[in-house]
Amino acid sequence: MEIRVSGTDRLFKWLIYALLTIAALLVLFPLFYVLSVSFSTEKEYLTRGFYIIPKTFTLDGYGYLMAHSGFRSAYTNSVVISVVGTFINIVLTTLMAYGISKSWLRGRGLFNFLVFFTMLFNGGMIPTYLVVNALHLLDSYWAIWLSTAIAGFNVIVMRSFFQSIPVELEESAKIDGCGEWRLLWRIIVPLSMPAIATFTLFYLVNNWNTYFNAILYLNDNHLMPLQVFLRQMLIEDDPSITNASNLTFRYTPAAKMSAIILTALPLLIIFPFMQKYFNKGVMLGSVKG
């Protein structure tokens, strides 16, 4: 059966394409400019003005950063914080969401209320710092990992996803001798990959962009993540902050832009591999059957 498309529908479709194309260009344009400057010389940046394609192609900015021990250390710190932190986040979130999704759990209503309560109220910065200090976690990555271990919203959404899995599937697995742990890791987790992948990406982005918690709980410069290093680049090159008489511009525009590209690169690489799960995961709870 042939479906006829009216002229109004075609016009609307092309209008949507045009708007999406404009939106994509607005998003990609700054990225192209940053990428272009990262491959340029300082002289071209200062004399040529605005441009997209550099006349002189150079990797000096990237080479300078790769030789910079502070940048390498900060990059390694961010990788450690992100990988370990995301693992802790997703494991604890999955376990908690699975537990409170079960009707047989005693005190389930109280646990659900406590999770929801944390979305509305929290102790605040100073009380949290005092708790971290009392636990002797300052100058330790555990201060960052444990203070942001679980997000209440993610727990509630994942709980709803677990509740949507047919009870008959779990009952048949238990009849075959499957215990709770085996049921969770062998059956529930594989079926929940869209939700887990979505929240893994959320947690990963949050851990990779860690800045405030790092400067709050970490005093050792050797432990600082990449975002703090990028801020330090701006401070060292800003004459209004540093002593203008002793100011030395250590970071060229190419080095700064190269730092931005290298900072965004891991997430740009990871997202395409998780996109098929992410597209399903963002629709969690949008349809009630």
PDB file of C-alpha atoms in Angstrom:
ATOM      1  CA  MET A   1       0.000   0.000   0.000  1.00  0.00           C
ATOM      2  CA  GLU A   2       1.440   3.308  -1.097  1.00  0.00           C
ATOM      3  CA  ILE A   3       1.335   6.123   1.433  1.00  0.00           C
ATOM      4  CA  ARG A   4       0.871   9.534  -0.073  1.00  0.00           C
ATOM      5  CA  VAL A   5       2.744  12.431   1.480  1.00  0.00           C
ATOM      6  CA  SER A   6       1.165  15.845   1.152  1.00  0.00           C
ATOM      7  CA  GLY A   7       3.068  18.978   0.227  1.00  0.00           C
ATOM      8  CA  THR A   8       2.597  20.331   3.751  1.00  0.00           C
ATOM      9  CA  ASP A   9       4.196  17.212   5.233  1.00  0.00           C
ATOM     10  CA  ARG A  10       7.169  17.498   2.870  1.00  0.00           C
ATOM     11  CA  LEU A  11       7.603  21.177   3.746  1.00  0.00           C
ATOM     12  CA  PHE A  12       7.465  20.362   7.439  1.00  0.00           C
ATOM     13  CA  LYS A  13      10.036  17.576   6.981  1.00  0.00           C
ATOM     14  CA  TRP A  14      12.479  19.834   5.148  1.00  0.00           C
ATOM     15  CA  LEU A  15      11.944  22.541   7.755  1.00  0.00           C
ATOM     16  CA  ILE A  16      12.922  20.065  10.465  1.00  0.00           C
ATOM     17  CA  TYR A  17      16.018  19.065   8.452  1.00  0.00           C
ATOM     18  CA  ALA A  18      16.992  22.727   8.048  1.00  0.00           C
ATOM     19  CA  LEU A  19      16.586  23.475  11.755  1.00  0.00           C
ATOM     20  CA  LEU A  20      18.585  20.382  12.747  1.00  0.00           C
ATOM     21  CA  THR A  21      21.333  21.314  10.279  1.00  0.00           C
ATOM     22  CA  ILE A  22      21.547  24.850  11.696  1.00  0.00           C
ATOM     23  CA  ALA A  23      21.620  23.497  15.250  1.00  0.00           C
ATOM     24  CA  ALA A  24      24.386  21.032  14.326  1.00  0.00           C
ATOM     25  CA  LEU A  25      26.471  23.784  12.725  1.00  0.00           C
ATOM     26  CA  LEU A  26      26.052  26.019  15.775  1.00  0.00           C
ATOM     27  CA  VAL A  27      27.275  23.190  17.987  1.00  0.00           C
ATOM     28  CA  LEU A  28      30.150  22.071  15.741  1.00  0.00           C
ATOM     29  CA  PHE A  29      31.377  25.518  14.740  1.00  0.00           C
ATOM     30  CA  PRO A  30      33.116  26.342  18.076  1.00  0.00           C
ATOM     31  CA  LEU A  31      34.662  22.871  18.101  1.00  0.00           C
ATOM     32  CA  PHE A  32      36.084  23.365  14.601  1.00  0.00           C
ATOM     33  CA  TYR A  33      37.512  26.736  15.609  1.00  0.00           C
ATOM     34  CA  VAL A  34      39.170  25.313  18.730  1.00  0.00           C
ATOM     35  CA  LEU A  35      40.575  22.413  16.669  1.00  0.00           C
ATOM     36  CA  SER A  36      41.900  24.832  14.051  1.00  0.00           C
ATOM     37  CA  VAL A  37      43.656  27.052  16.594  1.00  0.00           C
ATOM     38  CA  SER A  38      45.212  23.989  18.262  1.00  0.00           C
ATOM     39  CA  PHE A  39      47.035  23.254  14.987  1.00  0.00           C
ATOM     40  CA  SER A  40      48.123  26.879  14.421  1.00  0.00           C
ATOM     41  CA  THR A  41      51.176  28.887  15.367  1.00  0.00           C
ATOM     42  CA  GLU A  42      50.945  31.698  17.903  1.00  0.00           C
ATOM     43  CA  LYS A  43      51.927  34.241  15.253  1.00  0.00           C
ATOM     44  CA  GLU A  44      49.080  33.216  12.949  1.00  0.00           C
ATOM     45  CA  TYR A  45      46.587  33.339  15.822  1.00  0.00           C
ATOM     46  CA  LEU A  46      47.629  36.862  16.838  1.00  0.00           C
ATOM     47  CA  THR A  47      47.952  38.366  13.341  1.00  0.00           C
ATOM     48  CA  ARG A  48      45.414  36.618  11.146  1.00  0.00           C
ATOM     49  CA  GLY A  49      42.256  37.109  13.193  1.00  0.00           C
ATOM     50  CA  PHE A  50      39.367  34.697  12.808  1.00  0.00           C
ATOM     51  CA  TYR A  51      39.902  31.619  10.616  1.00  0.00           C
ATOM     52  CA  ILE A  52      38.809  28.000  10.327  1.00  0.00           C
ATOM     53  CA  ILE A  53      41.670  26.435   8.345  1.00  0.00           C
ATOM     54  CA  PRO A  54      45.200  27.343   9.497  1.00  0.00           C
ATOM     55  CA  LYS A  55      47.789  28.269   6.874  1.00  0.00           C
ATOM     56  CA  THR A  56      50.642  26.826   8.911  1.00  0.00           C
ATOM     57  CA  PHE A  57      49.943  23.396  10.343  1.00  0.00           C
ATOM     58  CA  THR A  58      51.844  22.532  13.528  1.00  0.00           C
ATOM     59  CA  LEU A  59      51.602  20.109  16.457  1.00  0.00           C
ATOM     60  CA  ASP A  60      53.623  22.294  18.830  1.00  0.00           C
ATOM     61  CA  GLY A  61      50.643  22.817  21.141  1.00  0.00           C
ATOM     62  CA  TYR A  62      50.063  19.082  21.556  1.00  0.00           C
ATOM     63  CA  GLY A  63      53.790  18.422  21.835  1.00  0.00           C
ATOM     64  CA  TYR A  64      54.141  20.998  24.601  1.00  0.00           C
ATOM     65  CA  LEU A  65      51.311  19.441  26.604  1.00  0.00           C
ATOM     66  CA  MET A  66      52.624  15.899  26.140  1.00  0.00           C
ATOM     67  CA  ALA A  67      56.001  17.051  27.470  1.00  0.00           C
ATOM     68  CA  HIS A  68      54.386  18.896  30.398  1.00  0.00           C
ATOM     69  CA  SER A  69      54.608  16.712  33.504  1.00  0.00           C
ATOM     70  CA  GLY A  70      51.775  18.621  35.198  1.00  0.00           C
ATOM     71  CA  PHE A  71      49.392  17.964  32.320  1.00  0.00           C
ATOM     72  CA  ARG A  72      50.291  14.272  32.115  1.00  0.00           C
ATOM     73  CA  SER A  73      49.814  13.888  35.859  1.00  0.00           C
ATOM     74  CA  ALA A  74      46.456  15.691  35.809  1.00  0.00           C
ATOM     75  CA  TYR A  75      45.278  13.590  32.846  1.00  0.00           C
ATOM     76  CA  THR A  76      46.219  10.375  34.639  1.00  0.00           C
ATOM     77  CA  ASN A  77      44.455  11.564  37.790  1.00  0.00           C
ATOM     78  CA  SER A  78      41.268  12.290  35.850  1.00  0.00           C
ATOM     79  CA  VAL A  79      41.350   8.844  34.255  1.00  0.00           C
ATOM     80  CA  VAL A  80      41.737   7.177  37.666  1.00  0.00           C
ATOM     81  CA  ILE A  81      38.982   9.298  39.227  1.00  0.00           C
ATOM     82  CA  SER A  82      36.627   8.669  36.312  1.00  0.00           C
ATOM     83  CA  VAL A  83      37.163   4.928  35.871  1.00  0.00           C
ATOM     84  CA  VAL A  84      37.146   3.931  39.547  1.00  0.00           C
ATOM     85  CA  GLY A  85      34.492   6.488  40.489  1.00  0.00           C
ATOM     86  CA  THR A  86      32.129   5.426  37.701  1.00  0.00           C
ATOM     87  CA  PHE A  87      32.569   1.761  38.657  1.00  0.00           C
ATOM     88  CA  ILE A  88      31.674   2.558  42.282  1.00  0.00           C
ATOM     89  CA  ASN A  89      28.728   4.712  41.173  1.00  0.00           C
ATOM     90  CA  ILE A  90      27.142   2.181  38.870  1.00  0.00           C
ATOM     91  CA  VAL A  91      27.668  -0.832  41.167  1.00  0.00           C
ATOM     92  CA  LEU A  92      26.165   0.889  44.222  1.00  0.00           C
ATOM     93  CA  THR A  93      23.335   2.441  42.200  1.00  0.00           C
ATOM     94  CA  THR A  94      22.458  -0.916  40.633  1.00  0.00           C
ATOM     95  CA  LEU A  95      22.502  -2.772  43.960  1.00  0.00           C
ATOM     96  CA  MET A  96      20.408  -0.149  45.738  1.00  0.00           C
ATOM     97  CA  ALA A  97      17.891   0.191  42.907  1.00  0.00           C
ATOM     98  CA  TYR A  98      17.516  -3.591  42.662  1.00  0.00           C
ATOM     99  CA  GLY A  99      16.962  -3.898  46.410  1.00  0.00           C
ATOM    100  CA  ILE A 100      14.255  -1.243  46.722  1.00  0.00           C
ATOM    101  CA  SER A 101      12.497  -2.553  43.594  1.00  0.00           C
ATOM    102  CA  LYS A 102      11.545  -5.751  45.441  1.00  0.00           C
ATOM    103  CA  SER A 103       8.137  -5.817  47.125  1.00  0.00           C
ATOM    104  CA  TRP A 104       9.346  -8.379  49.686  1.00  0.00           C
ATOM    105  CA  LEU A 105      11.993  -5.999  51.100  1.00  0.00           C
ATOM    106  CA  ARG A 106      11.110  -4.956  54.647  1.00  0.00           C
ATOM    107  CA  GLY A 107      11.139  -1.193  55.108  1.00  0.00           C
ATOM    108  CA  ARG A 108      11.019  -0.676  51.337  1.00  0.00           C
ATOM    109  CA  GLY A 109       8.772   2.379  51.682  1.00  0.00           C
ATOM    110  CA  LEU A 110      11.179   4.003  54.133  1.00  0.00           C
ATOM    111  CA  PHE A 111      14.187   3.369  51.886  1.00  0.00           C
ATOM    112  CA  ASN A 112      12.347   4.831  48.896  1.00  0.00           C
ATOM    113  CA  PHE A 113      11.438   7.903  50.931  1.00  0.00           C
ATOM    114  CA  LEU A 114      15.036   8.387  52.086  1.00  0.00           C
ATOM    115  CA  VAL A 115      16.296   8.208  48.489  1.00  0.00           C
ATOM    116  CA  PHE A 116      13.683  10.722  47.381  1.00  0.00           C
ATOM    117  CA  PHE A 117      14.468  12.955  50.386  1.00  0.00           C
ATOM    118  CA  THR A 118      18.091  13.316  49.255  1.00  0.00           C
ATOM    119  CA  MET A 119      16.844  14.777  45.969  1.00  0.00           C
ATOM    120  CA  LEU A 120      15.163  17.630  47.872  1.00  0.00           C
ATOM    121  CA  PHE A 121      17.520  18.249  50.787  1.00  0.00           C
ATOM    122  CA  ASN A 122      21.186  17.691  51.544  1.00  0.00           C
ATOM    123  CA  GLY A 123      23.552  18.484  54.375  1.00  0.00           C
ATOM    124  CA  GLY A 124      25.382  21.199  52.459  1.00  0.00           C
ATOM    125  CA  MET A 125      29.013  21.835  51.679  1.00  0.00           C
ATOM    126  CA  ILE A 126      30.341  22.519  55.197  1.00  0.00           C
ATOM    127  CA  PRO A 127      28.660  19.543  56.950  1.00  0.00           C
ATOM    128  CA  THR A 128      29.814  17.252  54.148  1.00  0.00           C
ATOM    129  CA  TYR A 129      33.356  18.576  54.464  1.00  0.00           C
ATOM    130  CA  LEU A 130      33.273  18.003  58.237  1.00  0.00           C
ATOM    131  CA  VAL A 131      32.151  14.404  57.710  1.00  0.00           C
ATOM    132  CA  VAL A 132      34.886  13.800  55.137  1.00  0.00           C
ATOM    133  CA  ASN A 133      37.448  15.340  57.471  1.00  0.00           C
ATOM    134  CA  ALA A 134      36.218  13.251  60.438  1.00  0.00           C
ATOM    135  CA  LEU A 135      36.649  10.108  58.338  1.00  0.00           C
ATOM    136  CA  HIS A 136      40.238  11.175  57.507  1.00  0.00           C
ATOM    137  CA  LEU A 137      39.529  11.110  53.783  1.00  0.00           C
ATOM    138  CA  LEU A 138      41.023  14.499  52.898  1.00  0.00           C
ATOM    139  CA  ASP A 139      43.759  14.350  50.260  1.00  0.00           C
ATOM    140  CA  SER A 140      42.317  11.065  49.083  1.00  0.00           C
ATOM    141  CA  TYR A 141      40.249  10.190  46.025  1.00  0.00           C
ATOM    142  CA  TRP A 142      37.860   8.366  48.346  1.00  0.00           C
ATOM    143  CA  ALA A 143      36.608  11.776  49.456  1.00  0.00           C
ATOM    144  CA  ILE A 144      35.422  12.392  45.878  1.00  0.00           C
ATOM    145  CA  TRP A 145      34.194   8.866  45.206  1.00  0.00           C
ATOM    146  CA  LEU A 146      32.200   8.364  48.405  1.00  0.00           C
ATOM    147  CA  SER A 147      30.714  11.872  48.615  1.00  0.00           C
ATOM    148  CA  THR A 148      29.126  11.407  45.170  1.00  0.00           C
ATOM    149  CA  ALA A 149      28.724   7.631  45.181  1.00  0.00           C
ATOM    150  CA  ILE A 150      24.972   7.508  44.511  1.00  0.00           C
ATOM    151  CA  ALA A 151      22.596   9.934  42.801  1.00  0.00           C
ATOM    152  CA  GLY A 152      19.038   9.632  44.112  1.00  0.00           C
ATOM    153  CA  PHE A 153      17.423  10.405  40.745  1.00  0.00           C
ATOM    154  CA  ASN A 154      19.394   7.654  39.010  1.00  0.00           C
ATOM    155  CA  VAL A 155      18.389   5.162  41.708  1.00  0.00           C
ATOM    156  CA  ILE A 156      14.702   5.967  41.304  1.00  0.00           C
ATOM    157  CA  VAL A 157      14.767   5.694  37.511  1.00  0.00           C
ATOM    158  CA  MET A 158      16.731   2.436  37.592  1.00  0.00           C
ATOM    159  CA  ARG A 159      14.361   1.079  40.250  1.00  0.00           C
ATOM    160  CA  SER A 160      11.458   1.748  37.884  1.00  0.00           C
ATOM    161  CA  PHE A 161      13.292  -0.100  35.130  1.00  0.00           C
ATOM    162  CA  PHE A 162      13.848  -3.132  37.359  1.00  0.00           C
ATOM    163  CA  GLN A 163      10.163  -3.118  38.307  1.00  0.00           C
ATOM    164  CA  SER A 164       9.214  -3.258  34.618  1.00  0.00           C
ATOM    165  CA  ILE A 165      10.973  -6.625  34.187  1.00  0.00           C
ATOM    166  CA  PRO A 166       8.341  -9.412  34.276  1.00  0.00           C
ATOM    167  CA  VAL A 167       8.094 -11.129  37.645  1.00  0.00           C
ATOM    168  CA  GLU A 168       7.485 -14.437  35.841  1.00  0.00           C
ATOM    169  CA  LEU A 169      11.013 -14.308  34.475  1.00  0.00           C
ATOM    170  CA  GLU A 170      12.470 -14.087  37.963  1.00  0.00           C
ATOM    171  CA  GLU A 171      10.152 -16.803  39.287  1.00  0.00           C
ATOM    172  CA  SER A 172      11.135 -19.228  36.534  1.00  0.00           C
ATOM    173  CA  ALA A 173      14.821 -18.556  37.237  1.00  0.00           C
ATOM    174  CA  LYS A 174      14.339 -19.236  40.950  1.00  0.00           C
ATOM    175  CA  ILE A 175      12.502 -22.478  40.182  1.00  0.00           C
ATOM    176  CA  ASP A 176      15.609 -23.571  38.251  1.00  0.00           C
ATOM    177  CA  GLY A 177      17.686 -22.936  41.395  1.00  0.00           C
ATOM    178  CA  CYS A 178      18.932 -19.421  40.634  1.00  0.00           C
ATOM    179  CA  GLY A 179      19.773 -17.396  43.757  1.00  0.00           C
ATOM    180  CA  GLU A 180      19.382 -13.657  44.167  1.00  0.00           C
ATOM    181  CA  TRP A 181      22.984 -12.783  43.281  1.00  0.00           C
ATOM    182  CA  ARG A 182      23.024 -15.034  40.238  1.00  0.00           C
ATOM    183  CA  LEU A 183      19.603 -13.741  39.216  1.00  0.00           C
ATOM    184  CA  LEU A 184      20.864 -10.178  39.409  1.00  0.00           C
ATOM    185  CA  TRP A 185      24.171 -10.573  37.530  1.00  0.00           C
ATOM    186  CA  ARG A 186      23.146 -13.257  35.003  1.00  0.00           C
ATOM    187  CA  ILE A 187      19.606 -12.177  34.108  1.00  0.00           C
ATOM    188  CA  ILE A 188      18.624  -8.730  35.425  1.00  0.00           C
ATOM    189  CA  VAL A 189      21.854  -6.879  34.572  1.00  0.00           C
ATOM    190  CA  PRO A 190      22.034  -8.103  30.919  1.00  0.00           C
ATOM    191  CA  LEU A 191      18.393  -7.114  30.431  1.00  0.00           C
ATOM    192  CA  SER A 192      19.093  -3.727  32.001  1.00  0.00           C
ATOM    193  CA  MET A 193      22.041  -2.739  29.814  1.00  0.00           C
ATOM    194  CA  PRO A 194      20.250   0.309  28.288  1.00  0.00           C
ATOM    195  CA  ALA A 195      19.638   1.737  31.762  1.00  0.00           C
ATOM    196  CA  ILE A 196      23.080   0.810  33.078  1.00  0.00           C
ATOM    197  CA  ALA A 197      24.855   2.216  30.007  1.00  0.00           C
ATOM    198  CA  THR A 198      22.898   5.470  30.227  1.00  0.00           C
ATOM    199  CA  PHE A 199      23.739   6.059  33.875  1.00  0.00           C
ATOM    200  CA  THR A 200      27.316   4.924  33.324  1.00  0.00           C
ATOM    201  CA  LEU A 201      27.666   7.708  30.780  1.00  0.00           C
ATOM    202  CA  PHE A 202      26.080  10.228  33.159  1.00  0.00           C
ATOM    203  CA  TYR A 203      28.386   9.223  36.002  1.00  0.00           C
ATOM    204  CA  LEU A 204      31.420   9.155  33.712  1.00  0.00           C
ATOM    205  CA  VAL A 205      30.822  12.703  32.493  1.00  0.00           C
ATOM    206  CA  ASN A 206      30.290  13.902  36.063  1.00  0.00           C
ATOM    207  CA  ASN A 207      33.511  12.257  37.296  1.00  0.00           C
ATOM    208  CA  TRP A 208      35.541  13.444  34.307  1.00  0.00           C
ATOM    209  CA  ASN A 209      34.405  17.036  34.926  1.00  0.00           C
ATOM    210  CA  THR A 210      35.189  16.913  38.648  1.00  0.00           C
ATOM    211  CA  TYR A 211      36.389  20.346  39.729  1.00  0.00           C
ATOM    212  CA  PHE A 212      34.732  21.731  42.852  1.00  0.00           C
ATOM    213  CA  ASN A 213      35.047  18.551  44.937  1.00  0.00           C
ATOM    214  CA  ALA A 214      38.688  18.265  43.908  1.00  0.00           C
ATOM    215  CA  ILE A 215      39.655  21.742  45.123  1.00  0.00           C
ATOM    216  CA  LEU A 216      37.526  21.207  48.239  1.00  0.00           C
ATOM    217  CA  TYR A 217      38.923  17.851  49.383  1.00  0.00           C
ATOM    218  CA  LEU A 218      42.370  17.692  47.761  1.00  0.00           C
ATOM    219  CA  ASN A 219      45.323  19.824  48.852  1.00  0.00           C
ATOM    220  CA  ASP A 220      48.120  17.904  47.143  1.00  0.00           C
ATOM    221  CA  ASN A 221      48.778  19.318  43.658  1.00  0.00           C
ATOM    222  CA  HIS A 222      49.933  15.896  42.481  1.00  0.00           C
ATOM    223  CA  LEU A 223      46.392  14.568  43.012  1.00  0.00           C
ATOM    224  CA  MET A 224      44.560  17.334  41.146  1.00  0.00           C
ATOM    225  CA  PRO A 225      42.465  16.282  38.112  1.00  0.00           C
ATOM    226  CA  LEU A 226      42.512  17.748  34.636  1.00  0.00           C
ATOM    227  CA  GLN A 227      39.807  20.372  35.182  1.00  0.00           C
ATOM    228  CA  VAL A 228      41.829  21.986  37.983  1.00  0.00           C
ATOM    229  CA  PHE A 229      44.903  22.016  35.735  1.00  0.00           C
ATOM    230  CA  LEU A 230      42.941  23.805  32.994  1.00  0.00           C
ATOM    231  CA  ARG A 231      41.862  26.427  35.495  1.00  0.00           C
ATOM    232  CA  GLN A 232      45.475  26.813  36.578  1.00  0.00           C
ATOM    233  CA  MET A 233      46.441  27.489  32.954  1.00  0.00           C
ATOM    234  CA  LEU A 234      44.060  30.451  32.880  1.00  0.00           C
ATOM    235  CA  ILE A 235      45.281  31.787  36.231  1.00  0.00           C
ATOM    236  CA  GLU A 236      48.951  31.642  35.261  1.00  0.00           C
ATOM    237  CA  ASP A 237      48.279  33.538  32.032  1.00  0.00           C
ATOM    238  CA  ASP A 238      45.963  36.168  33.524  1.00  0.00           C
ATOM    239  CA  PRO A 239      47.827  39.387  34.485  1.00  0.00           C
ATOM    240  CA  SER A 240      44.849  40.552  36.569  1.00  0.00           C
ATOM    241  CA  ILE A 241      45.351  37.549  38.878  1.00  0.00           C
ATOM    242  CA  THR A 242      49.101  37.021  38.868  1.00  0.00           C
ATOM    243  CA  ASN A 243      51.851  39.562  39.446  1.00  0.00           C
ATOM    244  CA  ALA A 244      52.136  41.433  36.162  1.00  0.00           C
ATOM    245  CA  SER A 245      55.810  42.299  36.758  1.00  0.00           C
ATOM    246  CA  ASN A 246      56.769  38.640  37.042  1.00  0.00           C
ATOM    247  CA  LEU A 247      54.273  37.335  34.478  1.00  0.00           C
ATOM    248  CA  THR A 248      55.517  34.873  31.887  1.00  0.00           C
ATOM    249  CA  PHE A 249      53.065  33.543  29.340  1.00  0.00           C
ATOM    250  CA  ARG A 250      53.877  29.832  29.439  1.00  0.00           C
ATOM    251  CA  TYR A 251      50.831  28.634  27.496  1.00  0.00           C
ATOM    252  CA  THR A 252      50.357  29.630  23.872  1.00  0.00           C
ATOM    253  CA  PRO A 253      46.854  29.792  22.327  1.00  0.00           C
ATOM    254  CA  ALA A 254      47.620  26.505  20.550  1.00  0.00           C
ATOM    255  CA  ALA A 255      48.514  24.856  23.857  1.00  0.00           C
ATOM    256  CA  LYS A 256      45.284  26.062  25.463  1.00  0.00           C
ATOM    257  CA  MET A 257      43.132  24.857  22.580  1.00  0.00           C
ATOM    258  CA  SER A 258      45.042  21.581  22.463  1.00  0.00           C
ATOM    259  CA  ALA A 259      44.233  21.098  26.150  1.00  0.00           C
ATOM    260  CA  ILE A 260      40.525  21.603  25.401  1.00  0.00           C
ATOM    261  CA  ILE A 261      40.609  19.058  22.566  1.00  0.00           C
ATOM    262  CA  LEU A 262      42.485  16.462  24.626  1.00  0.00           C
ATOM    263  CA  THR A 263      40.074  17.010  27.525  1.00  0.00           C
ATOM    264  CA  ALA A 264      36.993  16.408  25.379  1.00  0.00           C
ATOM    265  CA  LEU A 265      38.534  13.573  23.339  1.00  0.00           C
ATOM    266  CA  PRO A 266      37.859  10.611  25.715  1.00  0.00           C
ATOM    267  CA  LEU A 267      34.136  11.353  25.953  1.00  0.00           C
ATOM    268  CA  LEU A 268      33.908  11.910  22.196  1.00  0.00           C
ATOM    269  CA  ILE A 269      35.472   8.480  21.660  1.00  0.00           C
ATOM    270  CA  ILE A 270      33.364   6.647  24.248  1.00  0.00           C
ATOM    271  CA  PHE A 271      29.941   8.026  23.328  1.00  0.00           C
ATOM    272  CA  PRO A 272      29.591   6.356  19.868  1.00  0.00           C
ATOM    273  CA  PHE A 273      30.180   2.920  21.419  1.00  0.00           C
ATOM    274  CA  MET A 274      27.464   3.518  24.028  1.00  0.00           C
ATOM    275  CA  GLN A 275      25.027   5.311  21.758  1.00  0.00           C
ATOM    276  CA  LYS A 276      22.877   2.270  20.921  1.00  0.00           C
ATOM    277  CA  TYR A 277      22.278   1.673  24.625  1.00  0.00           C
ATOM    278  CA  PHE A 278      22.005   5.365  25.415  1.00  0.00           C
ATOM    279  CA  ASN A 279      19.238   5.928  22.845  1.00  0.00           C
ATOM    280  CA  LYS A 280      17.147   3.238  24.538  1.00  0.00           C
ATOM    281  CA  GLY A 281      18.059   4.327  28.048  1.00  0.00           C
ATOM    282  CA  VAL A 282      16.962   7.947  27.678  1.00  0.00           C
ATOM    283  CA  MET A 283      13.418   6.670  26.999  1.00  0.00           C
ATOM    284  CA  LEU A 284      13.201   4.938  30.384  1.00  0.00           C
ATOM    285  CA  GLY A 285       9.878   5.595  32.025  1.00  0.00           C
ATOM    286  CA  SER A 286       8.495   7.550  29.055  1.00  0.00           C
ATOM    287  CA  VAL A 287       6.013   4.846  28.061  1.00  0.00           C
ATOM    288  CA  LYS A 288       3.629   3.058  30.376  1.00  0.00           C
ATOM    289  CA  GLY A 289       2.243  -0.181  29.031  1.00  0.00           C
TER     290      GLY A 289
END
